[in-house]
Amino acid sequence: MDDAYLPEVYQQFLGRFPEVAEAQGALAQAVRERSPFDPRTDRLLRLAMAIGAQSEGAVRSNVRKALRHGATLDEVRAVALGAITTCGFPTAIAAMGWIEEVAEAQ
């Protein structure tokens, strides 16, 4: 992945704590290898969890990754819409805003 694509805070983390970043990367890889889902579906599921956790950084990251893995913007938006009845309207609307900002930057 191109370093210019990574958020500045994550680039700083990689520089300061390379051994932690490497261990986290290995764990993420092990989890991905155990997933029965294709990468597109996996990213949409992770997006849903990020929205539920109200994690702006994770939402933004998973939007970018879902789009790279073939999800459409309509599918990504549908995940946020689905959060209205599960996570609440304010959570879903915040996520929709983050999704739109990522989409505009693409």
PDB file of C-alpha atoms in Angstrom:
ATOM      1  CA  MET A   1       0.000   0.000   0.000  1.00  0.00           C
ATOM      2  CA  ASP A   2       1.256   3.469  -0.864  1.00  0.00           C
ATOM      3  CA  ASP A   3       2.322   5.359   2.293  1.00  0.00           C
ATOM      4  CA  ALA A   4       0.700   8.539   0.946  1.00  0.00           C
ATOM      5  CA  TYR A   5      -2.620   6.672   1.168  1.00  0.00           C
ATOM      6  CA  LEU A   6      -2.193   5.988   4.890  1.00  0.00           C
ATOM      7  CA  PRO A   7      -3.477   8.573   7.379  1.00  0.00           C
ATOM      8  CA  GLU A   8      -0.697  10.628   8.970  1.00  0.00           C
ATOM      9  CA  VAL A   9      -1.480   9.359  12.471  1.00  0.00           C
ATOM     10  CA  TYR A  10      -1.092   5.760  11.276  1.00  0.00           C
ATOM     11  CA  GLN A  11       2.194   6.581   9.528  1.00  0.00           C
ATOM     12  CA  GLN A  12       3.447   8.054  12.819  1.00  0.00           C
ATOM     13  CA  PHE A  13       2.348   4.927  14.675  1.00  0.00           C
ATOM     14  CA  LEU A  14       4.254   2.740  12.188  1.00  0.00           C
ATOM     15  CA  GLY A  15       7.390   4.808  12.693  1.00  0.00           C
ATOM     16  CA  ARG A  16       7.212   4.875  16.477  1.00  0.00           C
ATOM     17  CA  PHE A  17       6.067   1.324  17.149  1.00  0.00           C
ATOM     18  CA  PRO A  18       7.100  -0.881  14.216  1.00  0.00           C
ATOM     19  CA  GLU A  19       7.091  -4.090  16.268  1.00  0.00           C
ATOM     20  CA  VAL A  20       3.533  -3.446  17.490  1.00  0.00           C
ATOM     21  CA  ALA A  21       2.402  -2.593  13.959  1.00  0.00           C
ATOM     22  CA  GLU A  22       3.976  -5.811  12.689  1.00  0.00           C
ATOM     23  CA  ALA A  23       2.255  -7.894  15.385  1.00  0.00           C
ATOM     24  CA  GLN A  24      -1.093  -6.220  14.704  1.00  0.00           C
ATOM     25  CA  GLY A  25      -0.635  -6.826  10.988  1.00  0.00           C
ATOM     26  CA  ALA A  26       0.086 -10.506  11.603  1.00  0.00           C
ATOM     27  CA  LEU A  27      -3.052 -10.821  13.743  1.00  0.00           C
ATOM     28  CA  ALA A  28      -5.150  -9.058  11.080  1.00  0.00           C
ATOM     29  CA  GLN A  29      -3.772 -11.416   8.422  1.00  0.00           C
ATOM     30  CA  ALA A  30      -4.550 -14.483  10.549  1.00  0.00           C
ATOM     31  CA  VAL A  31      -8.127 -13.271  11.089  1.00  0.00           C
ATOM     32  CA  ARG A  32      -8.581 -12.579   7.342  1.00  0.00           C
ATOM     33  CA  GLU A  33      -7.308 -16.069   6.487  1.00  0.00           C
ATOM     34  CA  ARG A  34      -9.941 -17.633   8.788  1.00  0.00           C
ATOM     35  CA  SER A  35     -12.814 -15.648   7.299  1.00  0.00           C
ATOM     36  CA  PRO A  36     -15.233 -17.634   5.133  1.00  0.00           C
ATOM     37  CA  PHE A  37     -16.317 -14.394   3.443  1.00  0.00           C
ATOM     38  CA  ASP A  38     -14.997 -12.929   0.226  1.00  0.00           C
ATOM     39  CA  PRO A  39     -13.012  -9.683   0.727  1.00  0.00           C
ATOM     40  CA  ARG A  40     -15.898  -7.440  -0.386  1.00  0.00           C
ATOM     41  CA  THR A  41     -18.367  -9.000   2.050  1.00  0.00           C
ATOM     42  CA  ASP A  42     -15.756  -9.075   4.798  1.00  0.00           C
ATOM     43  CA  ARG A  43     -15.161  -5.329   4.428  1.00  0.00           C
ATOM     44  CA  LEU A  44     -18.888  -4.542   4.448  1.00  0.00           C
ATOM     45  CA  LEU A  45     -19.253  -6.558   7.658  1.00  0.00           C
ATOM     46  CA  ARG A  46     -16.298  -4.759   9.209  1.00  0.00           C
ATOM     47  CA  LEU A  47     -17.824  -1.455   8.133  1.00  0.00           C
ATOM     48  CA  ALA A  48     -21.046  -2.371   9.915  1.00  0.00           C
ATOM     49  CA  MET A  49     -19.122  -3.178  13.089  1.00  0.00           C
ATOM     50  CA  ALA A  50     -17.162   0.079  12.831  1.00  0.00           C
ATOM     51  CA  ILE A  51     -20.396   2.044  12.477  1.00  0.00           C
ATOM     52  CA  GLY A  52     -21.857   0.276  15.508  1.00  0.00           C
ATOM     53  CA  ALA A  53     -18.717   1.078  17.495  1.00  0.00           C
ATOM     54  CA  GLN A  54     -18.938   4.718  16.329  1.00  0.00           C
ATOM     55  CA  SER A  55     -15.292   4.503  15.297  1.00  0.00           C
ATOM     56  CA  GLU A  56     -14.684   7.226  12.751  1.00  0.00           C
ATOM     57  CA  GLY A  57     -11.237   5.990  11.750  1.00  0.00           C
ATOM     58  CA  ALA A  58     -12.428   2.423  11.298  1.00  0.00           C
ATOM     59  CA  VAL A  59     -15.447   3.573   9.293  1.00  0.00           C
ATOM     60  CA  ARG A  60     -13.271   5.621   6.959  1.00  0.00           C
ATOM     61  CA  SER A  61     -10.725   2.826   6.575  1.00  0.00           C
ATOM     62  CA  ASN A  62     -13.330   0.174   5.877  1.00  0.00           C
ATOM     63  CA  VAL A  63     -15.141   2.379   3.370  1.00  0.00           C
ATOM     64  CA  ARG A  64     -11.893   2.779   1.406  1.00  0.00           C
ATOM     65  CA  LYS A  65     -11.151  -0.940   1.623  1.00  0.00           C
ATOM     66  CA  ALA A  66     -14.702  -2.010   0.763  1.00  0.00           C
ATOM     67  CA  LEU A  67     -14.658   0.185  -2.343  1.00  0.00           C
ATOM     68  CA  ARG A  68     -11.244  -1.206  -3.334  1.00  0.00           C
ATOM     69  CA  HIS A  69     -12.638  -4.738  -2.952  1.00  0.00           C
ATOM     70  CA  GLY A  70     -15.525  -4.087  -5.319  1.00  0.00           C
ATOM     71  CA  ALA A  71     -18.313  -2.803  -3.093  1.00  0.00           C
ATOM     72  CA  THR A  72     -20.358  -0.027  -4.620  1.00  0.00           C
ATOM     73  CA  LEU A  73     -20.974   3.292  -2.936  1.00  0.00           C
ATOM     74  CA  ASP A  74     -24.671   2.362  -2.807  1.00  0.00           C
ATOM     75  CA  GLU A  75     -23.797  -0.829  -0.890  1.00  0.00           C
ATOM     76  CA  VAL A  76     -21.621   1.120   1.531  1.00  0.00           C
ATOM     77  CA  ARG A  77     -24.393   3.657   2.066  1.00  0.00           C
ATOM     78  CA  ALA A  78     -26.873   0.810   2.627  1.00  0.00           C
ATOM     79  CA  VAL A  79     -24.762  -0.405   5.548  1.00  0.00           C
ATOM     80  CA  ALA A  80     -25.067   3.024   7.168  1.00  0.00           C
ATOM     81  CA  LEU A  81     -28.796   3.146   6.477  1.00  0.00           C
ATOM     82  CA  GLY A  82     -29.192  -0.268   8.093  1.00  0.00           C
ATOM     83  CA  ALA A  83     -27.569   1.134  11.216  1.00  0.00           C
ATOM     84  CA  ILE A  84     -30.498   3.517  11.770  1.00  0.00           C
ATOM     85  CA  THR A  85     -32.709   0.845  13.328  1.00  0.00           C
ATOM     86  CA  THR A  86     -29.892  -1.039  15.039  1.00  0.00           C
ATOM     87  CA  CYS A  87     -27.486   1.634  16.282  1.00  0.00           C
ATOM     88  CA  GLY A  88     -29.657   4.736  16.229  1.00  0.00           C
ATOM     89  CA  PHE A  89     -30.213   7.634  13.878  1.00  0.00           C
ATOM     90  CA  PRO A  90     -27.355   9.854  15.156  1.00  0.00           C
ATOM     91  CA  THR A  91     -24.822   7.037  14.794  1.00  0.00           C
ATOM     92  CA  ALA A  92     -25.997   6.222  11.284  1.00  0.00           C
ATOM     93  CA  ILE A  93     -25.978   9.859  10.198  1.00  0.00           C
ATOM     94  CA  ALA A  94     -22.463  10.391  11.554  1.00  0.00           C
ATOM     95  CA  ALA A  95     -21.312   7.319   9.628  1.00  0.00           C
ATOM     96  CA  MET A  96     -23.034   8.580   6.486  1.00  0.00           C
ATOM     97  CA  GLY A  97     -21.088  11.812   6.777  1.00  0.00           C
ATOM     98  CA  TRP A  98     -17.772   9.951   7.086  1.00  0.00           C
ATOM     99  CA  ILE A  99     -18.718   7.747   4.131  1.00  0.00           C
ATOM    100  CA  GLU A 100     -19.497  10.764   1.960  1.00  0.00           C
ATOM    101  CA  GLU A 101     -16.219  12.452   2.896  1.00  0.00           C
ATOM    102  CA  VAL A 102     -14.262   9.336   1.905  1.00  0.00           C
ATOM    103  CA  ALA A 103     -16.250   9.028  -1.330  1.00  0.00           C
ATOM    104  CA  GLU A 104     -15.538  12.647  -2.242  1.00  0.00           C
ATOM    105  CA  ALA A 105     -11.803  12.123  -1.642  1.00  0.00           C
ATOM    106  CA  GLN A 106     -11.660   9.077  -3.950  1.00  0.00           C
TER     107      GLN A 106
END
